[in-house]
Short mmCIF file of C-alpha atoms in Angstrom, two decimals:
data_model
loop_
_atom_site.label_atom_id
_atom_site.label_comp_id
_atom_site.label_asym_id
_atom_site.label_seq_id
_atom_site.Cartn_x
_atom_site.Cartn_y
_atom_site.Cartn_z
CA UNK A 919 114.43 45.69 164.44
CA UNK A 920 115.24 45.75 168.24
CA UNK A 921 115.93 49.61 168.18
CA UNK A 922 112.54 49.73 165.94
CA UNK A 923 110.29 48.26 168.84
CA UNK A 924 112.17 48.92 171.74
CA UNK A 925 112.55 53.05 170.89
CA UNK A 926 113.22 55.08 174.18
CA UNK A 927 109.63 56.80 175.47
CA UNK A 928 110.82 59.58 177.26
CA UNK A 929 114.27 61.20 178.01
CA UNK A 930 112.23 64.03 180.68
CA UNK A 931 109.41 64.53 182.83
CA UNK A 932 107.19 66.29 180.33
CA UNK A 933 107.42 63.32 178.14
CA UNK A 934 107.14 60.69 181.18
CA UNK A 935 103.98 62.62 182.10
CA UNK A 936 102.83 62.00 179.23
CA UNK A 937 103.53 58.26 178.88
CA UNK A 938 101.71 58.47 182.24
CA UNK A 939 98.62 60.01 181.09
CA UNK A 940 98.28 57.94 178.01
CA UNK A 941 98.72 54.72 180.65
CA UNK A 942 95.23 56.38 182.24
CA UNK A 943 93.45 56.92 178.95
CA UNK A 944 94.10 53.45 178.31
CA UNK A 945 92.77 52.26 181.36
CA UNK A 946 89.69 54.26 180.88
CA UNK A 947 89.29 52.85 177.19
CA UNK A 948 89.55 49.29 178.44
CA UNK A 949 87.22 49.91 181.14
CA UNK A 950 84.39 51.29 179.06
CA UNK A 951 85.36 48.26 176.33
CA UNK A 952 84.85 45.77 179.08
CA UNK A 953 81.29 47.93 180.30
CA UNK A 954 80.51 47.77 176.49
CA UNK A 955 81.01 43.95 176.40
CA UNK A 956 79.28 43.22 179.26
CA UNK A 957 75.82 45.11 178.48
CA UNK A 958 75.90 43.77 174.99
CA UNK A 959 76.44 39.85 176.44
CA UNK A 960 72.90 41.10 179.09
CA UNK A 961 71.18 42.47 176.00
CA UNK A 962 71.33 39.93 173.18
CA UNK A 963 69.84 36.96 172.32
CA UNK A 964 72.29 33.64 172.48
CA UNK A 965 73.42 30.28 174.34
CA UNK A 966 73.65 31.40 178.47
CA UNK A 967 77.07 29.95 178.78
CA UNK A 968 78.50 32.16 176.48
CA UNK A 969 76.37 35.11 177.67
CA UNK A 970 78.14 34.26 181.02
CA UNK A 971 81.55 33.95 179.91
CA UNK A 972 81.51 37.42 178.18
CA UNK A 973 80.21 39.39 181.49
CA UNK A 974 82.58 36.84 183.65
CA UNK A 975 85.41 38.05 181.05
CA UNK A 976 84.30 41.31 180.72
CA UNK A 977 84.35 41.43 184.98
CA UNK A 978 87.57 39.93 185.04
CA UNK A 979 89.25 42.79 182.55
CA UNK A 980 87.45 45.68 184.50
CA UNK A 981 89.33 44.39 187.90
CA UNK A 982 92.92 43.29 186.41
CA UNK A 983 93.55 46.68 184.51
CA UNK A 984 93.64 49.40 186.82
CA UNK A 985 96.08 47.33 189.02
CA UNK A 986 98.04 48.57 185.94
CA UNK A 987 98.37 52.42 187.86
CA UNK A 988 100.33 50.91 190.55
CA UNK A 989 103.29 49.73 188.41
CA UNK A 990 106.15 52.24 188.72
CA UNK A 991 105.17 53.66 185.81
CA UNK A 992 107.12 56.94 185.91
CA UNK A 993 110.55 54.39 186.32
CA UNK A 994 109.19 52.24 183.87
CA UNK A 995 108.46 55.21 180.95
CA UNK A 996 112.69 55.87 180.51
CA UNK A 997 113.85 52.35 179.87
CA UNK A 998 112.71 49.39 177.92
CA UNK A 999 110.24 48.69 180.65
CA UNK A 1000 108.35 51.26 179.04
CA UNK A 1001 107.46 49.94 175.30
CA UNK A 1002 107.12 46.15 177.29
CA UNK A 1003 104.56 46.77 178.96
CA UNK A 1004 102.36 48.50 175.96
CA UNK A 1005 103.61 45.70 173.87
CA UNK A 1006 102.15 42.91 176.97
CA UNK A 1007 99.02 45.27 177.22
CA UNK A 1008 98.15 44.95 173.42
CA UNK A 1009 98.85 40.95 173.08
CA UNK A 1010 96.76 40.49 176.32
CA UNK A 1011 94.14 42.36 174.93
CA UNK A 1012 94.44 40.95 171.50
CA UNK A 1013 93.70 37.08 173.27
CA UNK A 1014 91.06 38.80 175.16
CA UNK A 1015 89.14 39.89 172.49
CA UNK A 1016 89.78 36.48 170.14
CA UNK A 1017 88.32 34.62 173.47
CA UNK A 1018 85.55 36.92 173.06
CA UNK A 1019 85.11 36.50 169.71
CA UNK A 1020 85.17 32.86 169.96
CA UNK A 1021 82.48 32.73 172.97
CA UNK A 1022 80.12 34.92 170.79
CA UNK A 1023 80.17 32.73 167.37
CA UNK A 1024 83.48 33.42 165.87
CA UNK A 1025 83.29 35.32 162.51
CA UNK A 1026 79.54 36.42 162.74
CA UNK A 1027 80.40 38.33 166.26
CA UNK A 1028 80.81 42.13 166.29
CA UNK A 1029 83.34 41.89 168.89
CA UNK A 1030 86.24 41.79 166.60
CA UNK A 1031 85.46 45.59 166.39
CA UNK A 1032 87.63 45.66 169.03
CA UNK A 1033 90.52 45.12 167.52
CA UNK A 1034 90.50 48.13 165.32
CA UNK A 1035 90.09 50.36 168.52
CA UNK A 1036 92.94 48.38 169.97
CA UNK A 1037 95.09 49.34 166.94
CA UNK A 1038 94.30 52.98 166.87
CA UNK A 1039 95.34 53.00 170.90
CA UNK A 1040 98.49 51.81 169.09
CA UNK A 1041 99.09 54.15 166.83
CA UNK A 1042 99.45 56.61 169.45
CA UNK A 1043 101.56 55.10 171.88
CA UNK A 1044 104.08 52.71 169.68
CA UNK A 1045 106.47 53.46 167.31
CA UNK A 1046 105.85 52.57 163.17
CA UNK A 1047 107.45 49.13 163.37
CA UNK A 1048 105.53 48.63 167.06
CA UNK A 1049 102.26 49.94 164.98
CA UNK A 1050 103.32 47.28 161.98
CA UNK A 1051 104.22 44.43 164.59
CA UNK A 1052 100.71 44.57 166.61
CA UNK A 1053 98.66 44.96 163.53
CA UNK A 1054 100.33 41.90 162.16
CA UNK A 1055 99.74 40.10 165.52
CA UNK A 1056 96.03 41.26 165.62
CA UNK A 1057 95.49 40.23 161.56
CA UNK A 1058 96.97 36.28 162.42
CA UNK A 1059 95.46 36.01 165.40
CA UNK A 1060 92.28 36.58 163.40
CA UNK A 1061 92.64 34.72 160.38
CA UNK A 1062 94.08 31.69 162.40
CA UNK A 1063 91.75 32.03 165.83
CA UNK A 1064 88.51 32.84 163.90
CA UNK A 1065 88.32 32.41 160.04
CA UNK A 1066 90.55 29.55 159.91
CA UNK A 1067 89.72 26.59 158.42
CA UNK A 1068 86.33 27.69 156.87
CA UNK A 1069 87.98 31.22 155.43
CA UNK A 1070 84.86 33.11 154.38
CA UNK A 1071 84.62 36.29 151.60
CA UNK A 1072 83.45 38.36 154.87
CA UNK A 1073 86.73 37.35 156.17
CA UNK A 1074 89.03 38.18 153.46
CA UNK A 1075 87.32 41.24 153.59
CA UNK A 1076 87.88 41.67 157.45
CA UNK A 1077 91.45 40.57 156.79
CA UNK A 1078 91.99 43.35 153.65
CA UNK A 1079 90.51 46.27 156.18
CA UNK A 1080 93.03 45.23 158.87
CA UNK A 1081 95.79 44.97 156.65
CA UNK A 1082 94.92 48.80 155.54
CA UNK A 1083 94.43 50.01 158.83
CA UNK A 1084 97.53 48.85 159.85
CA UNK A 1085 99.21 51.15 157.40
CA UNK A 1086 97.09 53.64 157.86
CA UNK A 1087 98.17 53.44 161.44
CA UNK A 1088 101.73 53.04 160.94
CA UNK A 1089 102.11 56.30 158.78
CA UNK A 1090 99.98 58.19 161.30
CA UNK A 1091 103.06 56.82 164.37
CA UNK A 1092 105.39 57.75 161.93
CA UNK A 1093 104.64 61.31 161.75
CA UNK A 1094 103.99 61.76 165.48
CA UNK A 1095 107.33 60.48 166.07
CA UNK A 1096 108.41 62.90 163.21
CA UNK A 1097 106.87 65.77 164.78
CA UNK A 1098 108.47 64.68 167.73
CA UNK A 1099 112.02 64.23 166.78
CA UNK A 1100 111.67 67.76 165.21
CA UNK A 1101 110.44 69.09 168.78
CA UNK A 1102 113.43 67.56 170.32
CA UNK A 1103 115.59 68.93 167.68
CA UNK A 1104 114.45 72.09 167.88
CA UNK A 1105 114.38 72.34 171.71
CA UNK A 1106 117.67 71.09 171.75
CA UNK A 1107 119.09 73.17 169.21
CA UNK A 1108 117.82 76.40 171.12
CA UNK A 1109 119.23 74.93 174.55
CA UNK A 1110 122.76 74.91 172.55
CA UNK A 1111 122.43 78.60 171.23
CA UNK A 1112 121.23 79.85 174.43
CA UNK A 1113 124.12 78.32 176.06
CA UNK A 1114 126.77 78.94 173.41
CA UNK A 1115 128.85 82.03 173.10
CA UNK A 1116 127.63 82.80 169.03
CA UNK A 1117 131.23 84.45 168.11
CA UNK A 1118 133.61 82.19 169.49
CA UNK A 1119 131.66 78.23 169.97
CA UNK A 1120 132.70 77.64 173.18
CA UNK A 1121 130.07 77.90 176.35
CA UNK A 1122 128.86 81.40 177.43
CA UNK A 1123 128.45 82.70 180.75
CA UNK A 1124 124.83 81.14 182.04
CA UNK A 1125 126.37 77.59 180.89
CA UNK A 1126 129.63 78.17 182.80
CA UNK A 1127 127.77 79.44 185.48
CA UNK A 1128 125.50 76.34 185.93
CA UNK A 1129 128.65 74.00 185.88
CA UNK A 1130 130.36 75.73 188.09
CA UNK A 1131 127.12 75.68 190.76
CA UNK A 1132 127.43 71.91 190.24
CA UNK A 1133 131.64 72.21 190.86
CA UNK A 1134 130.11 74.08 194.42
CA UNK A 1135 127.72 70.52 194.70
CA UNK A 1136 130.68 68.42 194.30
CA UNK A 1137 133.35 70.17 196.73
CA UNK A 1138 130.80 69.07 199.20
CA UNK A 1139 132.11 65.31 198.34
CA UNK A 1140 135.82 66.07 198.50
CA UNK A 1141 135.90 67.19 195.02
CA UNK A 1142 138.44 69.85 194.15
CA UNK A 1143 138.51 72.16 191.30
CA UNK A 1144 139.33 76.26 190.67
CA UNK A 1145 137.80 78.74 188.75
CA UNK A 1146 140.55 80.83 186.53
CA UNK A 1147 139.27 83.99 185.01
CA UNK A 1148 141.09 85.30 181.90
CA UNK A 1149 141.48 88.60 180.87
CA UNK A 1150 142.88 90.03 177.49
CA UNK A 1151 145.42 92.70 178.26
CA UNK A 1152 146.23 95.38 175.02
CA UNK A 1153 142.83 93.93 173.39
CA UNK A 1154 141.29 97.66 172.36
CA UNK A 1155 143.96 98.37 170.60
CA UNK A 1156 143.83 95.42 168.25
CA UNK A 1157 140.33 96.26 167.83
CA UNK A 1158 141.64 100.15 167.32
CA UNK A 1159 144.49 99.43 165.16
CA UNK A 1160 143.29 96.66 162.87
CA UNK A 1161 139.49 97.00 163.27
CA UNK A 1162 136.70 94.47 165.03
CA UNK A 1163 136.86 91.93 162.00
CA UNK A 1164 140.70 91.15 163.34
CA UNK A 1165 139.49 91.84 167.14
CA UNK A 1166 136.74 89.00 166.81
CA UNK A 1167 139.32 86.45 164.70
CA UNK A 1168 141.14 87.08 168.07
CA UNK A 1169 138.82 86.38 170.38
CA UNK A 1170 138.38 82.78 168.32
CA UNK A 1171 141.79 81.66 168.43
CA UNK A 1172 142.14 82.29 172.26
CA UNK A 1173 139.13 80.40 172.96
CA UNK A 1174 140.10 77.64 171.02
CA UNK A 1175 144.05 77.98 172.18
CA UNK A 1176 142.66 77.70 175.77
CA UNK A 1177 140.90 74.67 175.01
CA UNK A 1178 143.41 73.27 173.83
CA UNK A 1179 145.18 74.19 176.89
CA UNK A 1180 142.80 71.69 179.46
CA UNK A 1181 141.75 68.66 179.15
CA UNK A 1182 138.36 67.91 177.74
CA UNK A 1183 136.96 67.35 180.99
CA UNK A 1184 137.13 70.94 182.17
CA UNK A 1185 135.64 73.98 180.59
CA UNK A 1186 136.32 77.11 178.46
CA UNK A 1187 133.93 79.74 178.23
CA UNK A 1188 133.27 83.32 176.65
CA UNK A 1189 131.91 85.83 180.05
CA UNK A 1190 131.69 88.38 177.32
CA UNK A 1191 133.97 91.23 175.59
CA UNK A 1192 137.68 90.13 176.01
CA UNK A 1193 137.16 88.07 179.22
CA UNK A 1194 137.37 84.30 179.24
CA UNK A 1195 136.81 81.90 182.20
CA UNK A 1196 138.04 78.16 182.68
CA UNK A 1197 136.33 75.60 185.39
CA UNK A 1198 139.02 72.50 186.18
CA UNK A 1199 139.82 70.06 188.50
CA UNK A 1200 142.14 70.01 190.60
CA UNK A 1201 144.76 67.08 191.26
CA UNK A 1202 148.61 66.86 192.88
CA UNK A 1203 149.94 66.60 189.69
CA UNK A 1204 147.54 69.12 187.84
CA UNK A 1205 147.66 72.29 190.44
CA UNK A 1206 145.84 75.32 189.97
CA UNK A 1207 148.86 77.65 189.71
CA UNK A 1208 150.22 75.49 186.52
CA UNK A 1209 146.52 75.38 184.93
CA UNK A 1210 146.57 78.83 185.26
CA UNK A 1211 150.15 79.65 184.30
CA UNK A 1212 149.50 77.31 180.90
CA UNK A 1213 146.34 79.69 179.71
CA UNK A 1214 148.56 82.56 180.34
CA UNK A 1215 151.15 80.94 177.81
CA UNK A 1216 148.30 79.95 175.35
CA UNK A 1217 146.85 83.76 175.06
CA UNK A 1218 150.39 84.92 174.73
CA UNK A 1219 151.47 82.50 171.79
CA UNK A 1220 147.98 83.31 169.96
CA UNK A 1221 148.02 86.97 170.38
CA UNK A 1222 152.04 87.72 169.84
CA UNK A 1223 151.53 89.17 166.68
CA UNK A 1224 149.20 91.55 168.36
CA UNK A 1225 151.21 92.46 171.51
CA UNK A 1226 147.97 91.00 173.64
CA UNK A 1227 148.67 88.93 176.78
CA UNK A 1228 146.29 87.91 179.21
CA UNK A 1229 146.02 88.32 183.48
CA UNK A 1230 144.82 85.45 184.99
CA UNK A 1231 143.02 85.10 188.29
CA UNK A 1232 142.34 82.00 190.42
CA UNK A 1233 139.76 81.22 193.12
CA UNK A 1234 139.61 77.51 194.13
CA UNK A 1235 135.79 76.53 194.47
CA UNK A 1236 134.89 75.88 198.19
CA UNK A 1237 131.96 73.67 200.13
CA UNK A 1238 129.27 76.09 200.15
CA UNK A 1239 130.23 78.70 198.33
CA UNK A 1240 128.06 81.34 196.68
CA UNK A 1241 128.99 80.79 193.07
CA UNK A 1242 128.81 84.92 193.15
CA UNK A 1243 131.25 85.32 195.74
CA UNK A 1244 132.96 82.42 194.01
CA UNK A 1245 133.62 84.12 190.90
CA UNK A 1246 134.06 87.84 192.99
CA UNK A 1247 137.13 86.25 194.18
CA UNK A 1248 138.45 84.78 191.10
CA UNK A 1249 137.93 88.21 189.54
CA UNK A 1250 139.86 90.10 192.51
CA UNK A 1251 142.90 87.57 192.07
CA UNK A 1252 142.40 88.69 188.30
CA UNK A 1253 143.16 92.22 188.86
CA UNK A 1254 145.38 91.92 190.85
CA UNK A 1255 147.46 89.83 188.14
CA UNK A 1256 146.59 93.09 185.82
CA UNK A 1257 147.97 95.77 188.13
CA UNK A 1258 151.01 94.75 188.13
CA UNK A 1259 151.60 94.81 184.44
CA UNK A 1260 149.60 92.08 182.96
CA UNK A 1261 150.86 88.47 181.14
CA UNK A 1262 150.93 87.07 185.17
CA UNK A 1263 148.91 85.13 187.28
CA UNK A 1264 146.89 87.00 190.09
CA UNK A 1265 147.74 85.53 193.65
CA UNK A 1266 145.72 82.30 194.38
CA UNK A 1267 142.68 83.57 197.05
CA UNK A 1268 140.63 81.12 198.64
#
């Protein structure tokens, strides 16, 4: 039930502007309400002291709400904050307009219109069981607050249109949020492909890239890590010999043998053809030469049946470097590692 109400608003910016905007609308909805409320309490007929105490109420709501902006509402949108205050907004208003209701006759006031236009500003902003919750609120507060104890067949009536509405209301929250979720899942889902190598599963070259730009970030705050660049040697010829089929099987098990190879915090990726990158930390008892010298081992366990080894290169990641250079002197160490026969590790440069 708790997860029901209390369902996250926003997870980014886009959606936080969003909460923000419909924060505003509200606003502007309960300002005209309280303008409505006001000229109809000036321009019809009934006892002063309740003509009063609708324009003093009325008064009251246009000053109180728009000290509603200066909440730290973009803070408040990603947390449970969020959902509380639309969930204080609609009870508040929900007393508001019984006490209006009340002050203008009870069941024979049109006031309780309200209330519908309060629900359909729910709909929008609250999840189904939010939707479900306030219309059940609204519906008792009626029946108890105004019908109650002289329940009248305009009441039942009243009571039988809420009820609907509610549901009607509900379903429409539950498809936004649908429609929603399917957004997410979709935006998500293309993040993952256009960060994913699509032959091998294991992070391509922008996604490496990005993490290793934050490894740069963190070097800044003492923290160490090296960039080891992976190269197949004798890969064409598997491709050659035993055709691409058996070349891209190949390519697989490396990437998953050098995963298997670090430790979950670090990470593998695909740079493209044969060549295969790893991002680490660094430690005393987890140095960069025996990282590298264990992915070296990996490639040459998976690809002994096809005579394929692999040069490694090292470059340790440096405060302010230019992940370009960065990965220029990784690939340098790399080489160097291949010219001199391959199934080595290139000379550490830094």
């Amino acid at each position: 039930m708790r997860s029901g109400l209390y369902r996250p608003l926003a997870g980014d910016d886009a959606r936080v502007a969003f909460w923000i905007r419909h924060v505003r609308i509200g606003v502007l909805v309960t300002e005209l309400s309280a303008l409505a409320v006001a000229a109809y309490a000036l321009l019809t007929d009934g006892p002063v002291a309740a003509r009063l105490g609708l324009v003093g109420l009325a008064a009251g709501i246009a000053v109180a709400v728009p000290a509603t902006l200066l909440l730290p509402l973009r803070a408040m949108m990603r947390d449970w904050r969020g959902p509380t205050l639309f969930y204080g907004w609609t009870l508040a208003t929900i007393v508001v307009v019984v006490v209006a209701t009340r002050l203008d006759g009870g069941a024979a006031s049109p006031l309780d219109a309200l209330l519908f236009l309060t629900l359909t500003y729910t709909a929008v902003a609250y999840s189904p069981a939010g939707v479900v919750a306030m219309g059940s609120v609204m519906t008792a507060a009626y029946l108890f607050c105004i019908e109650l104890p002289g329940l009248t067949t305009n009441g039942m009536f009243f009571l039988a249109v809420m009820g609907v509405f509610t549901i009607v209301c509900a379903m429409a929250s539950a498809n936004s949020w649908a429609a929603y979720d399917r957004q997410m899942l979709l935006i998500r889902t293309q993040e993952v492909l256009a960060s994913t190598d699509p032959l091998t599963g294991i992070p391509n070259r922008r996604l490496f890239l990005e993490r290793v730009s934050r490894a740069v970030e963190a070097a800044a705050w003492g923290h160490q890590s090296v960039v080891c660049l992976v190269d197949l040697d004798g890969f064409k010829a598997v491709n050659d010999a035993d055709g691409h089929a058996a070349g891209d099987a190949l390519l697989t098990a490396v990437g998953a043998a050098l995963g298997g190879a670090v430790r979950e915090t670090d990470t593998v990726a695909r740079l493209g053809g044969d060549e295969f990158a790893v991002l680490a930390d660094v430690t005393a008892g987890y140095s960069a030469a025996l990282l590298a010298d264990r992915l070296r081992s990996a490639v040459a366990v998976t690809g002994a049946r096809f005579g394929v080894t692999a040069s490694v290169g090292l470059a340790e990641v440096e405060t302010g470097d230019d992940v370009e250079d960065l990965m220029h002197r990784a690939d340098v160490s790399m080489y160097r590692a291949k010219s001199t026969g391959g199934d080595r590790v290139g000379v550490l440069d830094s």
